[in-house]
Amino acid sequence: MRFMLLFSRQGKLRLQKWFTSMSDREKKKIIRDMTTMVLARQPRSCNFMQWKDLKIVYKRYASLYFCLGVESQENELLALEIIHRYVELLDKYFGNVCELDIIFNFEKAYFILDEFLMGGEVQETSKQIVNRSIEASDMLQEVRFTDMHQTLQDDRLE
Amino acid sequence: MSDVVEKTLTALPSLLSLDSHPGSAKLSSTSKLGNLIRGITELTSKHEEEKLIQHELLAIKEQVSSPNTTMRQMKELMVRSIYCEMLGYEASFSYIHAIKLAQQGTVLEKRVGYLAVSLFLNESHELLLLLVNTVLKDLQSTNLIEVCMALTVVSQMFPKDMIPAILPLVEEKLNHPKEIIRRKAVLALYKFYLIAPNQVQHIHNKFRKALCDKDPGVMTASLHIYLQMIQENPDAYKDLTPSFVTILKQVVGGKLPMDFNYHTVPAPWLQIQLLRILALLGKNDQSTSEVMYEVLDESLRRAEMNHNITYGLKALTYVVQQDPKLALQHQMTIIECLDHPDLIIKRETLELLFRITNAQNVTVIVEKMLEFLCISEDDHTTIDLVGKVAELAEKYAPDNEWFIETMNTVFSLGGDMMQPDIPNSFLKLLSEGFDSVEEDRKLKLFAVNSYVPLLRGEPGKLPQRFLQVISWVLGEYSHLREDLEPAEVLSLLAKLLDMKNSSSETKSWVLMAMTKLCKGGTDASVTQEVSETYSSSLDTVLRQRAHELQYLSQDPELRARVLPRGANPETLEVDSSLSFLDRFVSEALAAGAAPYKPPHQRQEELDQSKALSLEPYGLSLPISMSSCSITDRQSPTLLSMSSGLSGDSADLSHKGGSSALKLDGVKRVWGREGYLAQREPVEEAAQVEVPSPIQSPGRQGEGDSLHSQTPTQTPTPEPEQEKQQLASSLFVGLASQSSVSLMGKSEPTPQRFRRKAKGQGPGSSFNASEQISSSLISPPSAVDNLLCNNLLDSNNASELAEQTSQLSQRLTTANGTCHTEAELTEPDTKGCNPALRRDNCVVAADPGPHDDPGRLTEVCLDSYLPAELSGLSHSEIAPLCANQSLNLSACHVQKEDSLILVVFIINSSESAIQQMLLQVDSEELEVSCLCDSPAGEMTSHSVAVGQYSLTVKRPAVHVEVVGTVSYQLPAGTSQSLQFSYKVPLTSFIRPFVVSTEEYGTMWLSFSHDTKQNLTLINDNQEPLTATLNALKKKLQLHVVEVIGMEGIVACRLLQDLPCLMHCRVNAGWLAVWLRSPVPDLPDCLIYHCQRALQSL
């Protein structure tokens, strides 16, 4: 895998993950190309495209597009299922995930992605295990609450 | 699933104001990030957004640099900076603070810090170095979460040079009690393997342990590494095949925990990964493939049960590489896919059909492919498919007419996008033709016949490449058609010249063709006119062709010499060094012209401003170079080459990439003696490789009309009967094949168009026979066992054990070597054999049991070494291959001036064999038999020894000797056994003792070179000396002289292929420049130098 992008129907980037080293210029170009290409697709066309030497696999979930760039020897159907599994994971974590969850908690979305994919490969295919490890990282649940509390206090102090 | 997210809020602002949304969204919308996001959604213009973000960034900047900001606030600030960067605004001031946060924060803050770092920086960012210490600390933390975070960030981005610093810690994590840590460590190492394979070379054994891990997640992670390594060197991992098969069997059989299922499919990612690995292992290897047939069939069956056509189709594509017959069972599914409205599925189906094509079904399959080509609008697909059709046509064409017609369609559809080697090889085929003269004539005549009407029609619609092919063929072969007047062909060709859209490249092809055709007399007016028009063309190539046409048409005698009709295209000699220009060059130099510098030299001069360091033998070395000043140190050959390149055809030569194309730069008709007496179709063909930028409007128009057709294209449901018919025509020839062909393409039926005089690589068959022995020698690893423990309950375990033992049984019966081995060692244990074998295969954690027979033979074989060699050191005697009657082993002995290959043939059977003949050959090596090759009769349990002296003919990184032993059994049946033996190139290297002066002279005359930076060794000694000594010791190089920070080294490859090496210490590296008169030698040598230094 080379990259994963999440963007809205308006072409606003919601999440970007790069699995290989790339310059900012390249990244910007890919983001621009992907949003224009994917958003221009007719509603009933297939989920795969060719872009340079990469296979682009995308899927729309409500107003959010998930777009994955994989090497051309990769199986595109499997890549599509990777997207879907990621959405399932997000859904399980947030409970009825929606675009707003991802906008406001994008760092969580990144953490979940990091547990699912690593180094450009699927790290763990078991939904349960991924969830368990995310929970393990979140095991400082209480800290999170005090954390929130603190944040509110910080706000008040200013 | 999509329904879950379907209820996503589409109208952002309205919902943002609603505080009723559950969960974290509500919580965050009150935070500062929430404010920012809300602020942005309320804006109406890009300009306003910019203003807001800039304002925001200023605020963040102020806060991050304040000393009073707590880490907690910093975390929140980082999240906001990430958000701003995501919107495309730079927040580089926060990078350093992200690193600080990762360093100093508590676990949760650290997590955000690491995330920010991974989003802000890339692998080469200098700030990343500051992260190394943090990562080191976290890797050693007792907090699992911190270790996880460190491993995650390491796998995302880590400075390549710093890998050694953390490698031991990551490696250690492979033994961590927590599976998540082990899994992440494996993936981190995988990432290291990708970016710096040499760094992790020493931990390959540990990967095996990961493969055997009781946690399926760790095992899956290790497959990524294996896929990569097997891709690079399948032979080294063949022994793992049974392990992979067993894992796949368990996955397919649903033995993994339920939550690995993905919508009822058991672990599809894992399955595909395993299938890929198996495909690589089974490629060109019958015996290994056999091990996997059963499980492949099973996977396929299961996949189909899930009604996922394309998933099954993909798997099928992999399977047919191994066994086309398996495809038969699924033919109706394939037919249905062929009619699928989804183009992607159709395309995949064709891919599958391509793999099962044979001489009988080729017409139907090619027809289907061409049909698809007509509706395809994607360039990438067209290029790919056109190549495939051409390949099939060339391989399986049933007759001339079909071949030419198919190729015509290929040329017109493929247009100017197709791979340039298609027209090239087509022309090559035509010119080489068949062995039968009559067949040959018919093929060429048919081509001519099909082209004339095309030119009479509307040639403007044809792609440039096709026109070039047509002109060449007409120029060469139109004389075969007796009723066709050359004058008519000439006028047809002249018409092409007048077309507006003809590229100048096409025009030069046309002019060439006209040159071949014109005879003077009646044709004179046309040619005269044409040559006059183009002899003043601005295009130098065209102008040259026009002049050639003019002169040759007036001088029939010269024309007959330069362009003889029907000349053999293979007897062509090109003086690629352009040595006939040497005099011209030296005169030019004497007159003060600047000498040519190769591109890399020019580059180096640009890179380095210091005048002294750019010349390896410049003023710092005491070499007498009275005859050659610094500027004219280039060899005459190189100089003349350059002048050739700068000639009128330079533009052609620079466009081609491959080394073969360099010939283009050489003027076609010139040779060592001036004008060449032969014609050269190959080279003309090579010119096609220059992609023509102009696309004929005709082709575009065609594309447009096709485009508009596509949406209306609806598949008509065919009646079942028709499908059956199609199926039978598609799958014909698959079932009847007696031998299973690998790849489905290596057909047993003879190819119609067989390339002449192409050295066939000794490839697959030898590997296969080698494989027989190796798959038996190496035991299945402990994977089976460990996986059993974890994944299976006791019932399953015993079932598995049974399967595995069956498997080994099958192996035994397949080639019988096990029998031999068993008999050799312990003939009386036969009775308890099954139990024994079972133990071997299932437990098999230690490589013990199988080792014994090997060692036994070696001990015995040592004594068979020829007396004159026994005193010298020899490599380990390695078993090559074996069958019921013979056991083959070999080793090599290094002598000062030669390398001897010793082959041992052991007759392990109870009977004598007759007419034994041992033949040894190699692509890269010169093999000469020392004493008489062992031949004739061999009594039972005797040993014959063959000795061969090896020298290098053509350097390659790995060189290989292949051989065949043929013999007759007492019953009279003749048998043969093939083997291959790899010899490291390093064993051919000998020191080359020269003086510094001699070195200097040689350096100038060698033309092939390469440059690279090597790592320096620092062990107390001076690094240059230490490194050179290490190389000297490892590779037997001769150090000629060391002067300051530079050193010169020389070696030769047996017999006498010299290679010189210049080393200079530069910025912590050893900059090495190798030169040799032999192509490829510098590259091979640099490879081995690298290996030698790494292994220290």
mmCIF file of N, CA and C in Angstrom, chain B residues 268-318:
data_model
loop_
_atom_site.group_PDB
_atom_site.id
_atom_site.type_symbol
_atom_site.label_atom_id
_atom_site.label_comp_id
_atom_site.label_asym_id
_atom_site.label_seq_id
_atom_site.Cartn_x
_atom_site.Cartn_y
_atom_site.Cartn_z
ATOM 1 N N PRO B 268 -9.411 -13.636 4.547
ATOM 2 C CA PRO B 268 -9.069 -13.531 3.131
ATOM 3 C C PRO B 268 -7.687 -12.948 2.865
ATOM 4 N N TRP B 269 -7.276 -12.012 3.707
ATOM 5 C CA TRP B 269 -5.960 -11.392 3.473
ATOM 6 C C TRP B 269 -4.852 -12.421 3.628
ATOM 7 N N LEU B 270 -5.037 -13.209 4.665
ATOM 8 C CA LEU B 270 -4.066 -14.260 4.927
ATOM 9 C C LEU B 270 -4.068 -15.276 3.787
ATOM 10 N N GLN B 271 -5.255 -15.620 3.325
ATOM 11 C CA GLN B 271 -5.352 -16.602 2.235
ATOM 12 C C GLN B 271 -4.638 -16.118 0.988
ATOM 13 N N ILE B 272 -4.913 -14.877 0.623
ATOM 14 C CA ILE B 272 -4.305 -14.346 -0.594
ATOM 15 C C ILE B 272 -2.791 -14.285 -0.445
ATOM 16 N N GLN B 273 -2.365 -13.866 0.724
ATOM 17 C CA GLN B 273 -0.935 -13.789 0.965
ATOM 18 C C GLN B 273 -0.285 -15.164 0.771
ATOM 19 N N LEU B 274 -0.928 -16.171 1.319
ATOM 20 C CA LEU B 274 -0.391 -17.528 1.199
ATOM 21 C C LEU B 274 -0.427 -18.000 -0.246
ATOM 22 N N LEU B 275 -1.521 -17.693 -0.934
ATOM 23 C CA LEU B 275 -1.620 -18.106 -2.334
ATOM 24 C C LEU B 275 -0.503 -17.473 -3.150
ATOM 25 N N ARG B 276 -0.218 -16.227 -2.837
ATOM 26 C CA ARG B 276 0.859 -15.545 -3.564
ATOM 27 C C ARG B 276 2.191 -16.224 -3.321
ATOM 28 N N ILE B 277 2.421 -16.533 -2.077
ATOM 29 C CA ILE B 277 3.684 -17.188 -1.733
ATOM 30 C C ILE B 277 3.781 -18.529 -2.443
ATOM 31 N N LEU B 278 2.691 -19.280 -2.415
ATOM 32 C CA LEU B 278 2.711 -20.594 -3.052
ATOM 33 C C LEU B 278 2.926 -20.454 -4.558
ATOM 34 N N ALA B 279 2.289 -19.434 -5.143
ATOM 35 C CA ALA B 279 2.473 -19.240 -6.584
ATOM 36 C C ALA B 279 3.943 -19.034 -6.907
ATOM 37 N N LEU B 280 4.615 -18.257 -6.062
ATOM 38 C CA LEU B 280 6.036 -17.998 -6.300
ATOM 39 C C LEU B 280 6.861 -19.262 -6.128
ATOM 40 N N LEU B 281 6.509 -20.025 -5.099
ATOM 41 C CA LEU B 281 7.292 -21.225 -4.818
ATOM 42 C C LEU B 281 7.065 -22.293 -5.880
ATOM 43 N N GLY B 282 5.830 -22.344 -6.386
ATOM 44 C CA GLY B 282 5.508 -23.423 -7.318
ATOM 45 C C GLY B 282 5.875 -23.109 -8.747
ATOM 46 N N LYS B 283 6.197 -21.857 -9.011
ATOM 47 C CA LYS B 283 6.493 -21.446 -10.371
ATOM 48 C C LYS B 283 7.653 -22.252 -10.942
ATOM 49 N N ASN B 284 7.428 -22.826 -12.098
ATOM 50 C CA ASN B 284 8.460 -23.618 -12.783
ATOM 51 C C ASN B 284 8.999 -24.755 -11.930
ATOM 52 N N ASP B 285 8.191 -25.280 -11.099
ATOM 53 C CA ASP B 285 8.703 -26.320 -10.228
ATOM 54 C C ASP B 285 7.612 -27.355 -9.984
ATOM 55 N N GLN B 286 7.686 -28.397 -10.744
ATOM 56 C CA GLN B 286 6.653 -29.414 -10.721
ATOM 57 C C GLN B 286 6.468 -30.027 -9.336
ATOM 58 N N SER B 287 7.565 -30.437 -8.728
ATOM 59 C CA SER B 287 7.411 -31.212 -7.496
ATOM 60 C C SER B 287 6.852 -30.355 -6.381
ATOM 61 N N THR B 288 7.304 -29.095 -6.303
ATOM 62 C CA THR B 288 6.763 -28.232 -5.264
ATOM 63 C C THR B 288 5.287 -27.952 -5.535
ATOM 64 N N SER B 289 4.965 -27.760 -6.815
ATOM 65 C CA SER B 289 3.579 -27.475 -7.152
ATOM 66 C C SER B 289 2.670 -28.607 -6.731
ATOM 67 N N GLU B 290 3.145 -29.814 -6.920
ATOM 68 C CA GLU B 290 2.300 -30.957 -6.588
ATOM 69 C C GLU B 290 1.880 -30.946 -5.129
ATOM 70 N N VAL B 291 2.788 -30.479 -4.296
ATOM 71 C CA VAL B 291 2.481 -30.446 -2.874
ATOM 72 C C VAL B 291 1.256 -29.580 -2.605
ATOM 73 N N MET B 292 1.047 -28.581 -3.486
ATOM 74 C CA MET B 292 -0.010 -27.626 -3.152
ATOM 75 C C MET B 292 -1.311 -27.802 -3.920
ATOM 76 N N TYR B 293 -1.334 -28.662 -4.907
ATOM 77 C CA TYR B 293 -2.553 -28.771 -5.721
ATOM 78 C C TYR B 293 -3.811 -28.946 -4.884
ATOM 79 N N GLU B 294 -3.702 -29.872 -3.949
ATOM 80 C CA GLU B 294 -4.882 -30.236 -3.199
ATOM 81 C C GLU B 294 -5.463 -29.022 -2.468
ATOM 82 N N VAL B 295 -4.583 -28.307 -1.791
ATOM 83 C CA VAL B 295 -5.082 -27.198 -0.983
ATOM 84 C C VAL B 295 -5.567 -26.058 -1.880
ATOM 85 N N LEU B 296 -4.958 -25.910 -3.037
ATOM 86 C CA LEU B 296 -5.403 -24.874 -3.961
ATOM 87 C C LEU B 296 -6.812 -25.184 -4.440
ATOM 88 N N ASP B 297 -7.024 -26.427 -4.770
ATOM 89 C CA ASP B 297 -8.339 -26.834 -5.220
ATOM 90 C C ASP B 297 -9.368 -26.575 -4.130
ATOM 91 N N GLU B 298 -8.968 -26.891 -2.920
ATOM 92 C CA GLU B 298 -9.853 -26.698 -1.784
ATOM 93 C C GLU B 298 -10.179 -25.207 -1.592
ATOM 94 N N SER B 299 -9.159 -24.367 -1.653
ATOM 95 C CA SER B 299 -9.387 -22.926 -1.473
ATOM 96 C C SER B 299 -10.353 -22.425 -2.526
ATOM 97 N N LEU B 300 -10.156 -22.933 -3.720
ATOM 98 C CA LEU B 300 -10.971 -22.503 -4.835
ATOM 99 C C LEU B 300 -12.419 -22.901 -4.604
ATOM 100 N N ARG B 301 -12.590 -24.130 -4.149
ATOM 101 C CA ARG B 301 -13.935 -24.637 -3.931
ATOM 102 C C ARG B 301 -14.632 -23.780 -2.871
ATOM 103 N N ARG B 302 -13.919 -23.506 -1.809
ATOM 104 C CA ARG B 302 -14.500 -22.710 -0.729
ATOM 105 C C ARG B 302 -14.829 -21.310 -1.215
ATOM 106 N N ALA B 303 -13.942 -20.779 -1.996
ATOM 107 C CA ALA B 303 -14.148 -19.425 -2.479
ATOM 108 C C ALA B 303 -15.412 -19.376 -3.320
ATOM 109 N N GLU B 304 -15.630 -20.394 -4.104
ATOM 110 C CA GLU B 304 -16.805 -20.399 -4.960
ATOM 111 C C GLU B 304 -18.077 -20.512 -4.138
ATOM 112 N N MET B 305 -17.982 -21.264 -3.052
ATOM 113 C CA MET B 305 -19.149 -21.412 -2.197
ATOM 114 C C MET B 305 -19.613 -20.062 -1.696
ATOM 115 N N ASN B 306 -18.692 -19.147 -1.624
ATOM 116 C CA ASN B 306 -19.056 -17.832 -1.130
ATOM 117 C C ASN B 306 -19.636 -16.939 -2.217
ATOM 118 N N HIS B 307 -19.847 -17.503 -3.352
ATOM 119 C CA HIS B 307 -20.465 -16.776 -4.454
ATOM 120 C C HIS B 307 -19.752 -15.479 -4.771
ATOM 121 N N ASN B 308 -18.519 -15.496 -4.613
ATOM 122 C CA ASN B 308 -17.803 -14.277 -4.971
ATOM 123 C C ASN B 308 -16.994 -14.585 -6.223
ATOM 124 N N ILE B 309 -17.622 -14.337 -7.332
ATOM 125 C CA ILE B 309 -17.038 -14.791 -8.587
ATOM 126 C C ILE B 309 -15.603 -14.332 -8.766
ATOM 127 N N THR B 310 -15.443 -13.071 -8.610
ATOM 128 C CA THR B 310 -14.143 -12.538 -8.985
ATOM 129 C C THR B 310 -13.049 -12.964 -8.034
ATOM 130 N N TYR B 311 -13.449 -13.119 -6.793
ATOM 131 C CA TYR B 311 -12.467 -13.613 -5.838
ATOM 132 C C TYR B 311 -11.967 -14.977 -6.287
ATOM 133 N N GLY B 312 -12.926 -15.811 -6.668
ATOM 134 C CA GLY B 312 -12.568 -17.139 -7.144
ATOM 135 C C GLY B 312 -11.751 -17.058 -8.413
ATOM 136 N N LEU B 313 -12.137 -16.116 -9.238
ATOM 137 C CA LEU B 313 -11.461 -15.968 -10.513
ATOM 138 C C LEU B 313 -9.995 -15.630 -10.320
ATOM 139 N N LYS B 314 -9.774 -14.736 -9.369
ATOM 140 C CA LYS B 314 -8.395 -14.353 -9.079
ATOM 141 C C LYS B 314 -7.587 -15.573 -8.652
ATOM 142 N N ALA B 315 -8.189 -16.306 -7.723
ATOM 143 C CA ALA B 315 -7.498 -17.487 -7.231
ATOM 144 C C ALA B 315 -7.233 -18.445 -8.377
ATOM 145 N N LEU B 316 -8.235 -18.567 -9.244
ATOM 146 C CA LEU B 316 -8.114 -19.469 -10.377
ATOM 147 C C LEU B 316 -6.942 -19.058 -11.261
ATOM 148 N N THR B 317 -6.807 -17.753 -11.413
ATOM 149 C CA THR B 317 -5.690 -17.275 -12.219
ATOM 150 C C THR B 317 -4.373 -17.753 -11.639
ATOM 151 N N TYR B 318 -4.309 -17.745 -10.321
ATOM 152 C CA TYR B 318 -3.077 -18.236 -9.720
ATOM 153 C C TYR B 318 -2.920 -19.728 -9.949
#
